[in-house]
Short mmCIF file of N, CA and C in Angstrom, two decimals:
data_model
loop_
_atom_site.label_atom_id
_atom_site.label_comp_id
_atom_site.label_asym_id
_atom_site.label_seq_id
_atom_site.Cartn_x
_atom_site.Cartn_y
_atom_site.Cartn_z
N GLN P 5 47.10 -0.78 11.92
CA GLN P 5 48.32 -1.08 12.30
C GLN P 5 48.43 -1.79 13.71
N VAL P 6 49.59 -2.64 13.65
CA VAL P 6 49.62 -3.34 15.02
C VAL P 6 51.00 -3.18 15.51
N GLN P 7 51.32 -2.62 16.57
CA GLN P 7 52.67 -2.50 17.35
C GLN P 7 53.05 -3.80 17.86
N LEU P 8 54.43 -4.36 17.68
CA LEU P 8 54.87 -5.33 18.30
C LEU P 8 56.19 -5.21 18.99
N VAL P 9 56.39 -5.69 20.14
CA VAL P 9 57.56 -5.26 20.90
C VAL P 9 57.94 -6.63 21.66
N GLU P 10 59.35 -7.03 21.22
CA GLU P 10 59.69 -8.43 21.80
C GLU P 10 60.72 -8.06 23.02
N SER P 11 60.66 -9.10 24.01
CA SER P 11 61.31 -8.97 25.02
C SER P 11 61.87 -10.46 25.75
N GLY P 12 62.86 -10.62 26.42
CA GLY P 12 63.19 -11.90 27.20
C GLY P 12 64.37 -12.26 26.35
N GLY P 13 65.11 -11.85 25.58
CA GLY P 13 66.11 -12.19 24.98
C GLY P 13 67.35 -12.15 26.15
N GLY P 14 68.52 -12.70 25.65
CA GLY P 14 69.57 -12.54 26.54
C GLY P 14 70.69 -13.52 26.28
N LEU P 15 71.74 -13.55 27.21
CA LEU P 15 72.93 -14.66 27.12
C LEU P 15 72.72 -15.78 27.99
N VAL P 16 72.72 -16.87 27.24
CA VAL P 16 72.52 -18.36 27.84
C VAL P 16 73.46 -19.24 27.53
N GLN P 17 73.63 -20.11 28.43
CA GLN P 17 74.61 -21.11 28.24
C GLN P 17 73.90 -22.42 27.36
N ALA P 18 74.71 -22.94 26.39
CA ALA P 18 74.12 -24.10 25.76
C ALA P 18 73.48 -25.06 26.67
N GLY P 19 72.20 -25.48 26.25
CA GLY P 19 71.34 -26.36 27.13
C GLY P 19 70.32 -25.76 28.01
N GLY P 20 70.75 -24.42 28.21
CA GLY P 20 69.73 -23.54 28.91
C GLY P 20 68.31 -23.17 28.26
N SER P 21 67.62 -22.38 28.97
CA SER P 21 66.28 -22.16 28.35
C SER P 21 66.08 -20.63 28.46
N LEU P 22 65.40 -20.20 27.59
CA LEU P 22 64.85 -18.72 27.58
C LEU P 22 63.31 -18.55 27.14
N ARG P 23 62.62 -17.77 27.57
CA ARG P 23 61.22 -17.38 27.09
C ARG P 23 61.15 -16.05 26.79
N LEU P 24 60.72 -15.95 25.32
CA LEU P 24 60.68 -14.68 24.56
C LEU P 24 59.04 -14.36 24.73
N SER P 25 59.02 -13.26 24.76
CA SER P 25 57.61 -12.48 24.64
C SER P 25 57.35 -11.63 23.75
N CYS P 26 56.15 -11.29 22.97
CA CYS P 26 56.02 -10.18 22.05
C CYS P 26 54.66 -9.56 22.42
N ALA P 27 54.83 -8.19 22.93
CA ALA P 27 53.55 -7.72 23.26
C ALA P 27 52.94 -6.92 22.29
N ALA P 28 51.49 -6.95 21.84
CA ALA P 28 50.82 -6.55 20.73
C ALA P 28 49.95 -5.39 21.33
N SER P 29 49.93 -4.33 20.34
CA SER P 29 48.77 -3.17 20.65
C SER P 29 48.64 -2.41 19.31
N GLY P 30 47.43 -1.86 19.33
CA GLY P 30 47.14 -1.07 18.28
C GLY P 30 45.91 -1.62 17.58
N ARG P 31 45.63 -2.91 17.58
CA ARG P 31 44.55 -3.62 16.89
C ARG P 31 44.15 -4.90 17.52
N THR P 32 43.09 -5.42 17.45
CA THR P 32 42.86 -6.55 18.10
C THR P 32 43.76 -8.05 17.77
N PHE P 33 44.51 -8.15 18.97
CA PHE P 33 45.37 -9.34 18.64
C PHE P 33 44.89 -10.41 18.06
N SER P 34 43.63 -10.87 18.48
CA SER P 34 42.95 -12.24 18.01
C SER P 34 42.80 -12.30 16.66
N ASP P 35 42.76 -10.94 15.83
CA ASP P 35 42.45 -10.91 14.48
C ASP P 35 43.94 -11.46 13.67
N PHE P 36 44.88 -11.62 14.28
CA PHE P 36 45.96 -11.88 13.41
C PHE P 36 46.75 -13.32 13.74
N HIS P 37 47.34 -13.91 12.95
CA HIS P 37 48.12 -15.01 12.88
C HIS P 37 49.55 -14.49 13.19
N MET P 38 50.23 -15.17 14.16
CA MET P 38 51.41 -14.68 14.67
C MET P 38 52.71 -15.60 14.22
N ALA P 39 53.88 -15.13 14.37
CA ALA P 39 54.94 -16.11 13.92
C ALA P 39 56.16 -15.55 14.68
N TRP P 40 57.23 -16.22 14.83
CA TRP P 40 58.63 -15.90 15.32
C TRP P 40 59.36 -16.41 14.14
N PHE P 41 60.42 -15.13 13.79
CA PHE P 41 61.76 -15.50 12.80
C PHE P 41 62.64 -15.14 13.68
N ARG P 42 63.96 -15.69 12.89
CA ARG P 42 65.19 -15.29 13.61
C ARG P 42 66.08 -15.06 12.44
N GLN P 43 67.14 -14.19 12.87
CA GLN P 43 68.11 -13.84 11.69
C GLN P 43 69.48 -13.86 12.25
N ALA P 44 70.29 -14.56 11.74
CA ALA P 44 71.77 -14.66 12.31
C ALA P 44 72.67 -13.96 11.47
N PRO P 45 73.77 -13.25 11.90
CA PRO P 45 74.70 -12.58 11.09
C PRO P 45 75.05 -13.35 9.62
N GLY P 46 74.67 -12.96 8.60
CA GLY P 46 75.13 -13.23 7.34
C GLY P 46 74.26 -14.45 6.86
N LYS P 47 73.21 -14.54 7.56
CA LYS P 47 72.00 -15.43 7.11
C LYS P 47 70.73 -14.98 6.84
N ASP P 48 70.05 -15.69 6.03
CA ASP P 48 68.59 -15.31 5.76
C ASP P 48 67.70 -15.38 6.80
N ARG P 49 66.67 -14.60 6.94
CA ARG P 49 65.51 -14.53 7.95
C ARG P 49 64.96 -15.95 7.86
N GLU P 50 64.82 -16.58 8.98
CA GLU P 50 64.12 -17.93 9.06
C GLU P 50 62.94 -18.16 9.86
N LEU P 51 61.86 -18.62 9.34
CA LEU P 51 60.68 -18.79 10.09
C LEU P 51 60.88 -19.86 11.30
N VAL P 52 60.73 -19.35 12.48
CA VAL P 52 60.98 -20.34 13.54
C VAL P 52 59.72 -21.33 13.90
N ALA P 53 58.77 -20.43 13.90
CA ALA P 53 57.46 -21.23 14.48
C ALA P 53 56.21 -20.18 13.94
N HIS P 54 55.25 -20.65 13.72
CA HIS P 54 53.96 -19.70 13.40
C HIS P 54 52.66 -20.46 14.31
N ILE P 55 51.74 -19.59 14.46
CA ILE P 55 50.60 -19.99 15.33
C ILE P 55 49.35 -19.28 14.74
N ASN P 56 48.42 -19.87 14.63
CA ASN P 56 47.06 -19.45 14.01
C ASN P 56 46.34 -18.35 15.17
N ARG P 57 45.20 -17.62 14.78
CA ARG P 57 44.67 -16.70 15.67
C ARG P 57 44.09 -17.30 16.84
N SER P 58 43.80 -18.58 16.94
CA SER P 58 43.30 -19.16 18.20
C SER P 58 44.06 -19.75 19.17
N GLY P 59 45.29 -19.96 18.28
CA GLY P 59 46.17 -20.84 19.12
C GLY P 59 46.09 -22.38 18.75
N GLU P 60 45.13 -22.88 18.17
CA GLU P 60 44.99 -24.26 18.00
C GLU P 60 45.86 -24.90 17.19
N TYR P 61 46.55 -24.04 15.95
CA TYR P 61 47.32 -24.72 15.23
C TYR P 61 48.83 -24.08 15.27
N THR P 62 49.87 -25.04 15.41
CA THR P 62 51.17 -24.21 15.38
C THR P 62 51.87 -25.32 14.44
N SER P 63 53.19 -24.60 14.00
CA SER P 63 54.10 -25.24 13.18
C SER P 63 55.41 -24.76 13.46
N TYR P 64 56.41 -25.77 13.01
CA TYR P 64 57.88 -25.46 13.68
C TYR P 64 58.88 -25.88 12.52
N ALA P 65 59.92 -24.92 12.54
CA ALA P 65 60.98 -25.41 11.59
C ALA P 65 61.37 -26.82 12.29
N ASP P 66 62.27 -27.57 11.57
CA ASP P 66 62.74 -28.71 11.69
C ASP P 66 63.87 -28.54 12.72
N SER P 67 64.61 -27.56 12.47
CA SER P 67 65.68 -27.14 13.47
C SER P 67 65.33 -27.16 15.06
N VAL P 68 64.10 -26.54 15.20
CA VAL P 68 63.65 -26.30 16.43
C VAL P 68 62.41 -27.13 17.13
N LYS P 69 62.12 -28.22 16.28
CA LYS P 69 61.05 -28.97 16.60
C LYS P 69 61.41 -29.84 17.88
N GLY P 70 60.55 -29.88 18.61
CA GLY P 70 60.78 -30.67 20.12
C GLY P 70 61.43 -29.94 21.04
N ARG P 71 62.13 -28.64 20.70
CA ARG P 71 62.92 -27.84 21.72
C ARG P 71 62.16 -26.53 22.00
N PHE P 72 61.43 -25.88 21.07
CA PHE P 72 60.79 -24.64 21.22
C PHE P 72 59.35 -25.08 21.09
N THR P 73 58.49 -23.97 21.62
CA THR P 73 57.01 -23.96 21.91
C THR P 73 56.48 -22.52 21.62
N ILE P 74 55.74 -22.39 20.68
CA ILE P 74 55.12 -21.12 20.38
C ILE P 74 53.74 -21.23 21.07
N SER P 75 53.20 -20.04 21.66
CA SER P 75 52.01 -19.98 22.18
C SER P 75 51.54 -18.67 22.31
N ARG P 76 50.23 -18.47 22.63
CA ARG P 76 49.98 -16.94 22.89
C ARG P 76 48.67 -16.93 23.70
N ASP P 77 48.42 -15.84 24.35
CA ASP P 77 47.60 -15.52 25.22
C ASP P 77 46.67 -14.20 24.87
N ASN P 78 45.44 -14.51 24.07
CA ASN P 78 44.64 -13.42 23.38
C ASN P 78 44.19 -12.45 24.45
N THR P 79 44.25 -13.04 25.83
CA THR P 79 43.83 -11.84 26.76
C THR P 79 44.59 -11.00 27.20
N LYS P 80 45.98 -11.49 26.94
CA LYS P 80 46.98 -10.55 27.38
C LYS P 80 47.74 -9.90 26.08
N ASN P 81 47.09 -10.15 25.05
CA ASN P 81 47.87 -9.59 23.59
C ASN P 81 49.20 -9.99 23.64
N THR P 82 49.53 -10.90 23.73
CA THR P 82 51.04 -11.62 23.92
C THR P 82 51.28 -12.68 23.43
N LEU P 83 52.30 -12.91 22.57
CA LEU P 83 52.96 -14.02 21.91
C LEU P 83 54.45 -14.44 22.49
N TYR P 84 54.17 -15.90 22.98
CA TYR P 84 55.44 -16.42 23.56
C TYR P 84 56.13 -17.51 22.57
N LEU P 85 57.45 -17.51 23.18
CA LEU P 85 58.28 -18.51 22.43
C LEU P 85 59.21 -19.01 23.72
N GLN P 86 58.97 -20.41 23.94
CA GLN P 86 59.51 -21.11 24.96
C GLN P 86 60.73 -21.79 24.43
N MET P 87 61.98 -21.55 24.64
CA MET P 87 63.08 -22.16 23.94
C MET P 87 63.81 -23.06 24.92
N ASN P 88 63.93 -24.08 24.77
CA ASN P 88 64.84 -25.29 25.74
C ASN P 88 65.90 -25.60 24.88
N SER P 89 66.76 -26.56 25.74
CA SER P 89 67.72 -27.29 25.20
C SER P 89 68.53 -26.35 24.05
N LEU P 90 68.97 -25.08 24.36
CA LEU P 90 69.47 -24.15 23.38
C LEU P 90 70.76 -24.67 22.99
N LYS P 91 70.97 -24.13 21.55
CA LYS P 91 72.42 -24.60 21.08
C LYS P 91 72.98 -23.40 20.59
N SER P 92 74.15 -23.36 20.45
CA SER P 92 74.86 -22.21 19.68
C SER P 92 74.39 -21.85 18.47
N GLU P 93 74.05 -22.71 17.85
CA GLU P 93 73.28 -22.21 16.34
C GLU P 93 71.97 -21.49 16.52
N ASP P 94 71.45 -21.64 17.59
CA ASP P 94 70.15 -20.64 18.05
C ASP P 94 70.45 -19.34 18.24
N THR P 95 71.71 -18.90 18.17
CA THR P 95 72.07 -17.48 18.36
C THR P 95 71.57 -16.68 17.22
N ALA P 96 71.01 -15.67 17.33
CA ALA P 96 70.16 -14.92 16.45
C ALA P 96 69.36 -13.59 17.18
N VAL P 97 69.16 -12.82 16.17
CA VAL P 97 68.00 -11.78 16.51
C VAL P 97 66.72 -12.24 16.31
N TYR P 98 65.70 -12.42 17.45
CA TYR P 98 64.42 -13.22 17.23
C TYR P 98 63.41 -12.08 16.91
N VAL P 99 62.46 -12.06 15.88
CA VAL P 99 61.57 -11.15 15.60
C VAL P 99 60.16 -11.88 15.79
N CYS P 100 59.16 -11.01 16.15
CA CYS P 100 57.76 -11.48 16.06
C CYS P 100 57.08 -10.69 14.91
N ALA P 101 56.16 -11.38 14.22
CA ALA P 101 55.47 -10.95 13.19
C ALA P 101 54.05 -11.12 13.26
N ALA P 102 52.92 -10.29 12.47
CA ALA P 102 51.71 -10.55 12.63
C ALA P 102 51.25 -10.28 11.22
N ASP P 103 50.21 -10.98 10.90
CA ASP P 103 49.39 -10.87 9.46
C ASP P 103 48.11 -11.46 9.63
N ARG P 104 47.22 -10.90 8.87
CA ARG P 104 45.61 -11.41 9.12
C ARG P 104 45.66 -12.61 8.22
N LEU P 105 46.57 -12.84 7.29
CA LEU P 105 46.59 -14.16 6.53
C LEU P 105 47.55 -15.11 7.16
N PHE P 106 47.23 -16.56 7.07
CA PHE P 106 47.87 -17.27 7.77
C PHE P 106 49.17 -17.91 6.80
N LYS P 107 50.33 -17.41 6.92
CA LYS P 107 51.47 -17.53 6.18
C LYS P 107 52.86 -18.35 6.75
N ALA P 108 53.32 -19.14 5.89
CA ALA P 108 54.36 -19.93 6.24
C ALA P 108 55.82 -19.42 5.38
N ASN P 109 55.68 -18.00 5.34
CA ASN P 109 56.95 -17.51 4.63
C ASN P 109 57.12 -16.12 5.35
N VAL P 110 58.28 -15.32 4.77
CA VAL P 110 58.60 -14.15 5.47
C VAL P 110 57.63 -12.91 5.23
N LEU P 111 56.67 -12.94 4.09
CA LEU P 111 55.73 -11.88 3.76
C LEU P 111 54.81 -11.49 4.88
N TYR P 112 55.22 -11.32 6.04
CA TYR P 112 54.17 -10.83 6.98
C TYR P 112 54.19 -9.44 7.18
N ASP P 113 53.12 -8.82 7.35
CA ASP P 113 52.84 -7.34 7.23
C ASP P 113 53.34 -6.63 8.34
N HIS P 114 53.43 -7.11 9.61
CA HIS P 114 53.83 -6.28 10.87
C HIS P 114 54.84 -7.07 11.32
N TRP P 115 56.01 -6.34 11.87
CA TRP P 115 57.10 -6.68 12.49
C TRP P 115 57.67 -5.66 13.69
N GLY P 116 58.07 -6.65 14.62
CA GLY P 116 58.70 -6.04 15.75
C GLY P 116 60.15 -5.79 15.40
N ARG P 117 60.90 -5.25 16.42
CA ARG P 117 62.33 -4.75 16.16
C ARG P 117 63.05 -5.85 16.38
N GLY P 118 62.90 -6.85 17.25
CA GLY P 118 63.72 -8.10 17.45
C GLY P 118 64.27 -7.83 18.95
N THR P 119 64.65 -9.06 19.35
CA THR P 119 65.38 -9.50 20.68
C THR P 119 66.64 -10.41 20.58
N GLN P 120 67.70 -10.09 20.80
CA GLN P 120 68.98 -10.88 20.74
C GLN P 120 68.93 -12.05 21.48
N VAL P 121 69.21 -13.04 21.07
CA VAL P 121 69.41 -14.28 21.87
C VAL P 121 70.93 -14.88 21.42
N THR P 122 71.57 -14.88 22.44
CA THR P 122 73.04 -15.51 22.41
C THR P 122 73.19 -16.70 23.21
N VAL P 123 73.69 -17.77 22.57
CA VAL P 123 73.84 -18.98 23.38
C VAL P 123 75.07 -19.27 22.90
N SER P 124 75.91 -19.52 24.51
CA SER P 124 77.46 -19.53 24.62
C SER P 124 77.73 -21.36 24.73
N SER P 125 78.70 -21.77 23.94
CA SER P 125 78.94 -23.08 24.07
C SER P 125 79.96 -23.39 25.00
#
């Protein structure tokens, strides 16, 4: 089992930036592919970005491409999401997830509890 704890969310004005972190513990972090999801009220959970074990491969949803950057530091057991040029439609709970398989869907095995990001227009 791997435990995931997100931090870094908050209230920001449109056009601003936030950096989310996801601290992992319990298992070898570099054994897991990682992802950031988000869920807004009344909407389905959306895959925002995912990254492979080494950090060499990343992929993004079209809605965040060019604005968000996913990265990881395997020496610190931490996943990051740098969010720039934030828009009101980015408002959601952001959740990190881990899986031993590389997936582009919601079927990840391990989930954090999430951190709220609110973008005011």
